[in-house]
Short mmCIF file of C-alpha atoms in Angstrom, two decimals:
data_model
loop_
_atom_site.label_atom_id
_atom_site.label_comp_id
_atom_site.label_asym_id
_atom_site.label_seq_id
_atom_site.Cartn_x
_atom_site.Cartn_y
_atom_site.Cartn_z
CA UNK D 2 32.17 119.48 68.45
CA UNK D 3 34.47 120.92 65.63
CA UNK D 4 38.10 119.60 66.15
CA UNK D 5 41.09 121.68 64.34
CA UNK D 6 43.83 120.34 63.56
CA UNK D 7 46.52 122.75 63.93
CA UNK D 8 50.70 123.04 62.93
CA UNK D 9 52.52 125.42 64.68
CA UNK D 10 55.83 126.73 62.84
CA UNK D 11 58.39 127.88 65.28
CA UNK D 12 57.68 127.54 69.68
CA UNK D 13 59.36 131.08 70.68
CA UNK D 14 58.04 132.88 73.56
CA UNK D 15 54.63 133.47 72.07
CA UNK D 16 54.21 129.96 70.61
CA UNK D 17 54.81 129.00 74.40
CA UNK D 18 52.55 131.35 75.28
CA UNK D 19 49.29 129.90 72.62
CA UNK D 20 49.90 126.78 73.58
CA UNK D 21 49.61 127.38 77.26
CA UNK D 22 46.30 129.72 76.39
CA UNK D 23 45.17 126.99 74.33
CA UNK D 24 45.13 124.34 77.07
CA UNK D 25 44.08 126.88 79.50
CA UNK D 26 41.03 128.00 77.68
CA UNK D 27 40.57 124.38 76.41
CA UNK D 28 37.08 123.71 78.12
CA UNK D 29 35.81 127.51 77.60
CA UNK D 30 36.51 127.50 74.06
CA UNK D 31 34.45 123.95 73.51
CA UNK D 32 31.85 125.49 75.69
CA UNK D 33 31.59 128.83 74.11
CA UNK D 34 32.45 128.19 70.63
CA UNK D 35 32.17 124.45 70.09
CA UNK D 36 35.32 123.95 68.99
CA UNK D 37 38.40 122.30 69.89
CA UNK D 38 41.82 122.99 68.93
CA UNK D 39 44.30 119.68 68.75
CA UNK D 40 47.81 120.93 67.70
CA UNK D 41 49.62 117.70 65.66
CA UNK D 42 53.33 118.81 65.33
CA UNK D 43 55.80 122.10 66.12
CA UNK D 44 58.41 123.21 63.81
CA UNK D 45 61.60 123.76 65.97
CA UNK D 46 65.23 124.01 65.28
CA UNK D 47 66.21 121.83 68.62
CA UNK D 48 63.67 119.57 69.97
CA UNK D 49 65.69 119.18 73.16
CA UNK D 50 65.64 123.01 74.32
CA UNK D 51 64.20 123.92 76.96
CA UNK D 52 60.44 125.64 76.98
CA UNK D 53 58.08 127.78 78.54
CA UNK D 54 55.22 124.83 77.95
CA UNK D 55 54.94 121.49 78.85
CA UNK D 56 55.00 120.09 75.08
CA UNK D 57 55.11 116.41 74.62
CA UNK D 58 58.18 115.28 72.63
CA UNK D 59 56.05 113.44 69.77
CA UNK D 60 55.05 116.84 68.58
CA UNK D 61 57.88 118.25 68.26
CA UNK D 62 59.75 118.05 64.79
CA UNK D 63 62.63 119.59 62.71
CA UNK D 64 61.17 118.78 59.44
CA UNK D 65 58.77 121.65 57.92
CA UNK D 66 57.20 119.23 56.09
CA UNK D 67 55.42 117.31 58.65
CA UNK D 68 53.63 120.28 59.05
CA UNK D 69 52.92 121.86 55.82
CA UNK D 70 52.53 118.09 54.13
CA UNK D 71 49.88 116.76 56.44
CA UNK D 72 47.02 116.11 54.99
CA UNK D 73 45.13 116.23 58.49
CA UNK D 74 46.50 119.69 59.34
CA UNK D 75 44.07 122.51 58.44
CA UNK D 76 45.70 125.33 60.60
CA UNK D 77 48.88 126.34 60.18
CA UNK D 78 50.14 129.04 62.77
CA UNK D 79 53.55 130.77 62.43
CA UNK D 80 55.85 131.76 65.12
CA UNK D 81 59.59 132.35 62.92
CA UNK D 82 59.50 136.10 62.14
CA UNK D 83 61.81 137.62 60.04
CA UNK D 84 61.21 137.28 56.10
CA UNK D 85 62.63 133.98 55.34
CA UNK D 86 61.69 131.27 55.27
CA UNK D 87 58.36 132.12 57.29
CA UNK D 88 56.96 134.05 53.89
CA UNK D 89 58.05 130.89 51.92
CA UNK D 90 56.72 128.27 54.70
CA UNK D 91 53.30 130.55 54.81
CA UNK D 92 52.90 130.41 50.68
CA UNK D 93 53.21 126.70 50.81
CA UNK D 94 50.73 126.16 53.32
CA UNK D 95 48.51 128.49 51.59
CA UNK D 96 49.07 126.48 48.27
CA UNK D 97 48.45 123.41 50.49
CA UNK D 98 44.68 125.03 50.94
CA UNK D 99 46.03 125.45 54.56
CA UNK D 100 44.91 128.49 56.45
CA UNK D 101 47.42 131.01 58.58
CA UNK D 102 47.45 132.55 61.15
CA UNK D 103 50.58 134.41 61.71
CA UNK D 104 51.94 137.79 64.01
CA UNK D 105 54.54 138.51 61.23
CA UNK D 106 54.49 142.17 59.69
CA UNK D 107 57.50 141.73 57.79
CA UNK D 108 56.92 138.53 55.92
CA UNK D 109 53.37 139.80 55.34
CA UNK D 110 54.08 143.71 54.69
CA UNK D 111 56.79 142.81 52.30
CA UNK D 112 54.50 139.35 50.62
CA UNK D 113 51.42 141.31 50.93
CA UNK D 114 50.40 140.18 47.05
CA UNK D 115 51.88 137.18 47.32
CA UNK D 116 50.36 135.90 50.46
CA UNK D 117 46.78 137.05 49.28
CA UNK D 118 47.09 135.93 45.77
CA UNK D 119 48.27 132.39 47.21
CA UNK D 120 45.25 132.62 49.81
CA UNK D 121 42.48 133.28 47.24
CA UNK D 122 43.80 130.71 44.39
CA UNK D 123 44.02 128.15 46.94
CA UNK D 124 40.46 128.71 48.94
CA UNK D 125 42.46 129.36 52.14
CA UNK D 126 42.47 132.16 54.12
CA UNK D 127 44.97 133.97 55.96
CA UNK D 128 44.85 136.01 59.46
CA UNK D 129 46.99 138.69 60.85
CA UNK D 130 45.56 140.35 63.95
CA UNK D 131 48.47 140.21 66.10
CA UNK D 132 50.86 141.89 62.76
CA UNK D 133 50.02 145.37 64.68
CA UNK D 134 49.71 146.31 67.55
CA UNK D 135 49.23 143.38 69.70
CA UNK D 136 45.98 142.53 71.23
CA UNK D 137 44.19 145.73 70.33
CA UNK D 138 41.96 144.84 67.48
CA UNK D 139 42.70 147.46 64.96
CA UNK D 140 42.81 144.79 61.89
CA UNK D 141 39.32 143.81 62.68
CA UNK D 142 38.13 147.08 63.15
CA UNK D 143 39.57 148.42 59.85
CA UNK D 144 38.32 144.80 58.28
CA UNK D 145 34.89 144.51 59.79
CA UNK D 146 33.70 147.46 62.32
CA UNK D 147 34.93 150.54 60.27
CA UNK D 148 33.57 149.29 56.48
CA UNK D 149 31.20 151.40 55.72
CA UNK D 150 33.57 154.21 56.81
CA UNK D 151 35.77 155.87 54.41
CA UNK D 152 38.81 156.34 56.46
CA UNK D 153 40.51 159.68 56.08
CA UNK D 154 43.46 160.27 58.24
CA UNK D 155 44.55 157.45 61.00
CA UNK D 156 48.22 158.40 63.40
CA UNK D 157 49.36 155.42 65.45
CA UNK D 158 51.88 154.75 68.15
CA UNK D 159 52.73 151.26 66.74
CA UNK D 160 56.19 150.50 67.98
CA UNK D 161 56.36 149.93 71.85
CA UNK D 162 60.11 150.24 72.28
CA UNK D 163 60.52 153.59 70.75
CA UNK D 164 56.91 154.81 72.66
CA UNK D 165 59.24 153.95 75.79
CA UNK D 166 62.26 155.43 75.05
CA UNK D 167 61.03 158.75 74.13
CA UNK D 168 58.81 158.52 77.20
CA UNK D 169 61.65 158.01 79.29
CA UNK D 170 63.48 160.81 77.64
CA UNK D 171 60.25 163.39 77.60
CA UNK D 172 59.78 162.21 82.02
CA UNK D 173 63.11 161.95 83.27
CA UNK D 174 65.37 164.25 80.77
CA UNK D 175 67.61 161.54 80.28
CA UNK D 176 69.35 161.10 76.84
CA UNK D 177 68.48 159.06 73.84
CA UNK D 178 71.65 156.56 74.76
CA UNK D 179 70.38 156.57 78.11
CA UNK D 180 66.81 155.43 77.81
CA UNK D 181 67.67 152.89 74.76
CA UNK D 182 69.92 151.40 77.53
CA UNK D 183 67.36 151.10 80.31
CA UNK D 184 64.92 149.94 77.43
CA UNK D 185 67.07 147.03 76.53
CA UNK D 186 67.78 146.09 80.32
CA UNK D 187 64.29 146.13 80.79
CA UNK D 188 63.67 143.75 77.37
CA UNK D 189 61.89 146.61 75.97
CA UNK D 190 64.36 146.63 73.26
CA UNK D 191 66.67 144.21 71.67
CA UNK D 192 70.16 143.96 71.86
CA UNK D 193 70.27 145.11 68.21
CA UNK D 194 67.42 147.79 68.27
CA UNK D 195 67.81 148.69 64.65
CA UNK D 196 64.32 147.96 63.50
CA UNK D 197 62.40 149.20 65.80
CA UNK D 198 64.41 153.02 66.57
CA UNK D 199 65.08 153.57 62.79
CA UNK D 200 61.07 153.10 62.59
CA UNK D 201 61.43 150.05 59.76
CA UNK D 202 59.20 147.79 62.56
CA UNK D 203 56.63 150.72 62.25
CA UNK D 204 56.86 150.77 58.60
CA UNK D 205 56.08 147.36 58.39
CA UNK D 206 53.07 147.74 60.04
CA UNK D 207 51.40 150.91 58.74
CA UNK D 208 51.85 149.49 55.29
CA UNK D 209 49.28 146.92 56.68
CA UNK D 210 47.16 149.50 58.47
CA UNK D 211 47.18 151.81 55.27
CA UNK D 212 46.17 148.86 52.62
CA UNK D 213 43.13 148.16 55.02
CA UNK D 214 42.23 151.62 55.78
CA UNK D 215 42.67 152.84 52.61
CA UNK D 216 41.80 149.40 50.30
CA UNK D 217 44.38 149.53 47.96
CA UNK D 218 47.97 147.96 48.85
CA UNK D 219 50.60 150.39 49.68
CA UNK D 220 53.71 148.73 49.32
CA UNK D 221 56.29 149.32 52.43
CA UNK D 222 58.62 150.72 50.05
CA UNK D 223 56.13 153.72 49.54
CA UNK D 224 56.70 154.12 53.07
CA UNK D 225 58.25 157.76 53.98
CA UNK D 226 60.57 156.49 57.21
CA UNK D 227 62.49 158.39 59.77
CA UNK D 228 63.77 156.97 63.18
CA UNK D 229 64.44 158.51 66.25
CA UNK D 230 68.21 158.29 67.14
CA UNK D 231 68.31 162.05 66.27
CA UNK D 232 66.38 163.24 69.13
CA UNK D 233 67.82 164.80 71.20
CA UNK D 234 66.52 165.53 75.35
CA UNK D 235 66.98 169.33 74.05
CA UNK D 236 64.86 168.56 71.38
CA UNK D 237 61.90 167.58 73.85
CA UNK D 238 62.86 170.27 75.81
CA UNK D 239 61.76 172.83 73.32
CA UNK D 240 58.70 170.81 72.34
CA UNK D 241 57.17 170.75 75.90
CA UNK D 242 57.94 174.32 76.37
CA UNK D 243 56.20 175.40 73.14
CA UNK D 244 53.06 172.85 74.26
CA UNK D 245 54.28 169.65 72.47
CA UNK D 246 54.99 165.60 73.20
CA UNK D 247 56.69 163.90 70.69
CA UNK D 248 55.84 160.81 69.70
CA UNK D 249 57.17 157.93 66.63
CA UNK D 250 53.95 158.28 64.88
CA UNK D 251 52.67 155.91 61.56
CA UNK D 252 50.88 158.40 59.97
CA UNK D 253 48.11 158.00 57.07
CA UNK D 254 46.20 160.56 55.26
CA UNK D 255 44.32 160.31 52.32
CA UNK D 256 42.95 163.14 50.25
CA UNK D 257 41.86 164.09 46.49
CA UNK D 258 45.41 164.38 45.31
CA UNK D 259 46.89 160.78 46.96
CA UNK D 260 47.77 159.03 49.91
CA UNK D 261 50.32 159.89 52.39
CA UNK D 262 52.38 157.64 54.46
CA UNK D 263 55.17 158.14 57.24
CA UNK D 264 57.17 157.38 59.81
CA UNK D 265 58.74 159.76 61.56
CA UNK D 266 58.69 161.80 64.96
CA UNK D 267 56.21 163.67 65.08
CA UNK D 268 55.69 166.49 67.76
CA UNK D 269 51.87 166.68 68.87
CA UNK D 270 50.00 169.02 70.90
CA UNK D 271 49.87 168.34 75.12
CA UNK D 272 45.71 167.57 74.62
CA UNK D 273 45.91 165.04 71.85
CA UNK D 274 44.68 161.91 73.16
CA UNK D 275 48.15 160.44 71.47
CA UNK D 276 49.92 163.04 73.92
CA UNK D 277 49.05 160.78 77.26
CA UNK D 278 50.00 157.26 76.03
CA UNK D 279 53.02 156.34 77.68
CA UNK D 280 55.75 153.68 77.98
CA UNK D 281 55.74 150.33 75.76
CA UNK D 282 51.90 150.45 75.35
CA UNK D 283 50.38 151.51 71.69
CA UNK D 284 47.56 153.57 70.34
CA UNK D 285 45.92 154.26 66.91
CA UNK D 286 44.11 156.85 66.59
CA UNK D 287 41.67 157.82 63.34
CA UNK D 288 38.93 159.40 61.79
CA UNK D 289 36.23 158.50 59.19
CA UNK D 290 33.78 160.47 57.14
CA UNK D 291 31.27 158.26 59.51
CA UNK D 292 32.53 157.67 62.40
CA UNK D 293 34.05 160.90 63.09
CA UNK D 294 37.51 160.43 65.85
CA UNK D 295 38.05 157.11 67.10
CA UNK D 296 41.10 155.92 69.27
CA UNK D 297 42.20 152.47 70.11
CA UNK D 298 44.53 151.67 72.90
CA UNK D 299 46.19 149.12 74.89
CA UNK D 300 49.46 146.61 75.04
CA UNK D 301 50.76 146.03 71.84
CA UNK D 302 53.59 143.42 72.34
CA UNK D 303 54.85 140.69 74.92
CA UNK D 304 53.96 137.30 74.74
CA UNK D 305 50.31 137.47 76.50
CA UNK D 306 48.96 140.46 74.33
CA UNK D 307 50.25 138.96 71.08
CA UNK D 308 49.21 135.47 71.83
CA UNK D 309 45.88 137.17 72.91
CA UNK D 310 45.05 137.96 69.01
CA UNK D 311 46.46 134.62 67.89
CA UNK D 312 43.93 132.67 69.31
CA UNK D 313 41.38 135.23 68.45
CA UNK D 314 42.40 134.53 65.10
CA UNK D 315 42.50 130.59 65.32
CA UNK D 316 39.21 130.93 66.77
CA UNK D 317 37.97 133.05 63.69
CA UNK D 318 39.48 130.89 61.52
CA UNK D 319 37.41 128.16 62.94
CA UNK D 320 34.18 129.89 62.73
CA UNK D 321 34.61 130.89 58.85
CA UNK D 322 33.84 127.74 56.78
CA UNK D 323 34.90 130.34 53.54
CA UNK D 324 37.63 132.53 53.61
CA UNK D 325 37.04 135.98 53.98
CA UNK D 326 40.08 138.12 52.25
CA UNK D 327 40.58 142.05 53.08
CA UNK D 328 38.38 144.78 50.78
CA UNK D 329 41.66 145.77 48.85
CA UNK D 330 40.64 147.15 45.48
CA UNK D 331 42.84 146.47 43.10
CA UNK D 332 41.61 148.89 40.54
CA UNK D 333 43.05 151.40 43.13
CA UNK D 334 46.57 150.00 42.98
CA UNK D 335 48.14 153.30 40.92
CA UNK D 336 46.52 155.52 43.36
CA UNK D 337 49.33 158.57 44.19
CA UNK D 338 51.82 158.17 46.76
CA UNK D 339 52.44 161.84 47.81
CA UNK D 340 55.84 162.88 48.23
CA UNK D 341 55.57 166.02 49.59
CA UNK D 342 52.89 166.79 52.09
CA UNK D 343 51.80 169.71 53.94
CA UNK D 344 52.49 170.13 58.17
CA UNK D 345 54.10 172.63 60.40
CA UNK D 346 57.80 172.20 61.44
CA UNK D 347 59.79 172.31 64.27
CA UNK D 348 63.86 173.45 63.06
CA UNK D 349 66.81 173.47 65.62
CA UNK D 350 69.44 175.53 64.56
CA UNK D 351 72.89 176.14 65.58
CA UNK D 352 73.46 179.97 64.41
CA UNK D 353 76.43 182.28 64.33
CA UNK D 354 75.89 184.36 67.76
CA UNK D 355 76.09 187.58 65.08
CA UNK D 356 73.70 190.02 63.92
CA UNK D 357 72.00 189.65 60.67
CA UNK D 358 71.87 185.96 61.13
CA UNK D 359 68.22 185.53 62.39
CA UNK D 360 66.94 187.88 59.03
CA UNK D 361 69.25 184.71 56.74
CA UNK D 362 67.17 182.18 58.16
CA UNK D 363 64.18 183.90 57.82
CA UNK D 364 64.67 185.34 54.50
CA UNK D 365 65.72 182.06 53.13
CA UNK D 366 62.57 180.58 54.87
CA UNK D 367 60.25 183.25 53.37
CA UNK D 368 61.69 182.94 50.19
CA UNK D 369 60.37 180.00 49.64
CA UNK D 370 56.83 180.87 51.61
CA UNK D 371 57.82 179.24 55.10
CA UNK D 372 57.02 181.38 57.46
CA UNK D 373 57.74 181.81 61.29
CA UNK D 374 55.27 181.25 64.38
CA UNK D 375 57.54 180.66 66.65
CA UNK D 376 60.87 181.07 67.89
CA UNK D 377 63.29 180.46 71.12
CA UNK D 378 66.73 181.41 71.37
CA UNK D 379 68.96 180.05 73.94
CA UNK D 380 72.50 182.30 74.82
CA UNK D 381 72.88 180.90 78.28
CA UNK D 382 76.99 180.27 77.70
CA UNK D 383 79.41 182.10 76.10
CA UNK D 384 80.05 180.51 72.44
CA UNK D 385 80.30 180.85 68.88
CA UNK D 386 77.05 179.45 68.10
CA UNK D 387 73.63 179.34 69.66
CA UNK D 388 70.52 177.28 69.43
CA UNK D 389 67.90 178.48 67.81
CA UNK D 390 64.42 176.84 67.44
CA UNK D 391 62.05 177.92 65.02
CA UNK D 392 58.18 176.60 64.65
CA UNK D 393 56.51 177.37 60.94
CA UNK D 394 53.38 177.47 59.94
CA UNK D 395 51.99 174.98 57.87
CA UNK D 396 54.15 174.44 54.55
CA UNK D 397 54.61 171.99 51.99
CA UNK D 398 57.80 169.10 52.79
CA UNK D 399 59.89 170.01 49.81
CA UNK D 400 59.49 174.06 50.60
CA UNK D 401 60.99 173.39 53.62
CA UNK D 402 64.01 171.07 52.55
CA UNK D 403 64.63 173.70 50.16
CA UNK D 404 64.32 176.34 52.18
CA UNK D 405 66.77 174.96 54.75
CA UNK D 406 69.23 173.72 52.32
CA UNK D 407 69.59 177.55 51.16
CA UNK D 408 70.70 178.54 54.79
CA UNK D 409 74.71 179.55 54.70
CA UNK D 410 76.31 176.81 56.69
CA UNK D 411 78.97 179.75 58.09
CA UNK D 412 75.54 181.44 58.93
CA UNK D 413 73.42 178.41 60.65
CA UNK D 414 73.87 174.40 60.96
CA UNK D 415 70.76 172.72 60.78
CA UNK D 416 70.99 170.49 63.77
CA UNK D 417 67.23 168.62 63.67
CA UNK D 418 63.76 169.09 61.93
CA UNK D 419 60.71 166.92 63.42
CA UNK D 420 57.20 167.69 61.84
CA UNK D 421 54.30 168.97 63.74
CA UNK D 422 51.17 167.21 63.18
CA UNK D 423 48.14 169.68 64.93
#
């Protein structure tokens, strides 16, 4: 019987919620893996609060150092989130020849070089499974299942509060302040939902997604990001009537001239498989030169899914007796971050109800080779200005910008632009 000896930093919901899998699965795991998993002390801020686990005082501790000094411990597990001080508190385990396990895409997305280097010079490894996307095992399917593939393009629902909101707003017609409200009542969304609706949580996470599929680190900073507080339930509207869902997507492509990566809403087609997933649940969705289309789908957050890939992870730490570190190539690290990439568009305009309007727009579009392949115009109510909405063809990102930054504001307001992604 192997016994690991394991530190826990930070007891939050899903700390609470390995330690109660870990007893649970106690016998099974001995059984089935010969192992057995003897946690020695918990970081906490207050050892007196009250928890969802039955954890016995003595293990509880306030000092980091009783779990990144011990000698004995060989597992450390992180729970903190944020940046600081779980990225520092993860380094000096790793430097400790300590091996992590954490769920934290923003210490490890934004330590990404750090983390590794400190995992490799030390002979420690360090696991990530539940960084994205919960208990669907997209890390070891880009790390193990997917290697011989050379991944080309890969779109991914990632970020369960804004999959919710905007399929509360594309069901129900209700308005962006509306849903986020029922999201946050529900706990689908925090009381401060910054992160996750300006898409930085996403971000965060296809950085991670993108160095793996794409083996060379792409820094979250190279990260195009929009979020989605300019929807609008007009904006749907005029997607679902032209044959559209719109979704947050992380999107990754990766082509002869660079790699591409964004966040953004993203209007796609009724019969993409993206199209049906609904509510808080996430999806990625990619394709390889090998393994043609694959999709992966299921709960990506709450404290049962997450803690789900945890112990996955503790378990593969377990099994490993040498670290195994992601196929990142370094030689690849000036590889081009494109700027400007190529997709169809979906404009909303507010034009002057006047003739010779409608031939501005489109001259100032065709000027700079946007054209139109689809248009509705809504004149329902008397008023100065109308909405317009206009779907291009395919163009390039910086045509478009330019394009719509010629258009005479006295003519047309440009009230929202979402790309179309076919």
């Amino acid at each position: 019987m192997k016994e690991i000896h394991v530190g826990f930093l930070g007891c939050g919901n899903i700390g609470c919620g390995v330690w109660n899998l870990l007893r649970d699965a106690e016998e099974r795991f001995e059984q089935t893996h010969g192992v057995r998993f003897a946690v020695r002390k918990i970081l906490v801020r207050d050892v007196k609060k009250e928890r969802a686990a039955q954890i016995p005082r003595e293990v509880l501790t306030t000092e980091a150092g009783e779990v990144l000094h011990d000698p004995d411990i060989g597992l450390v597990v992180e729970f903190m989130g944020g940046e600081e001080p779980a990225a520092h508190y993860m380094m000096e385990a790793l430097r400790q020849g300590k091996s992590v396990v954490t769920a934290n895409k923003m210490a490890l997305s934004l330590h990404w070089e750090e983390l590794m280097r400190e995992a490799k010079n030390h002979h420690a490894a360090i696991y990530y499974e539940a960084s994205v996307c919960g208990a669907i095992p997209i890390i070891s399917t880009l790390n193990d299942s997917l290697q011989a593939n050379r991944i080309e393009r890969m779109y991914g629902i990632v970020n369960g509060t804004t999959n919710y909101i905007l399929s509360s707003m594309s069901q129900s017609g209700v308005s962006y302040a509306d849903a986020l409200k029922e999201a946050q009542r529900l706990g689908f969304a925090e009381p401060d939902p910054t992160s996750d609706v300006e898409g930085y949580d996403a971000a965060y996470k296809l950085s991670i997604l993108a160095s793996l599929a794409f083996r060379c680190h792409i820094p979250v900073g190279s990260v195009y990001r929009e979020g989605i507080t300019r929807v609008e339930a007009s904006d749907i509207a005029f997607g679902q009537e032209m044959g559209y869902t719109l979704k947050l997507l992380a999107l990754a492509k990766q082509s002869a001239e660079g790699i591409q990566v964004r966040v953004h809403p993203t209007f796609i087609p009724r019969l993409h498989p993206l199209a049906s997933v609904s509510g808080s649940f996430n999806s990625v969705f990619l394709s390889g030169d090998a393994c043609d289309d694959m999709m992966l789908y299921g709960r990506g957050a709450g404290s049962a899914p997450t803690s789900s890939a945890v112990v996955s992870d503790m378990l593969a730490a377990a099994r490993f007796d040498s670290p195994v570190y992601p196929a990142v190539d370094a030689d690849r690290a000036n590889t081009a971050i494109l700027d400007n990439w190529e997709s169809a568009f979906y404009i909303r305009l507010s034009a002057a109800d006047r003739p010779g309007v409608l031939a501005h727009v489109a001259a100032c579009l065709g000027e700079r080779g946007v054209s139109i392949r689809y248009m509705v115009q809504r004149s329902e109510t008397p008023s100065a200005r109308v909405p317009i909405v206009l779907i291009t063809h395919k163009a390039m990102e910086k045509d478009v910008r330019a394009a719509l930054d010629a258009i005479a504001p006295e003519n047309a307001l440009v009230d929202n632009v979402i790309r179309v992604e076919e």
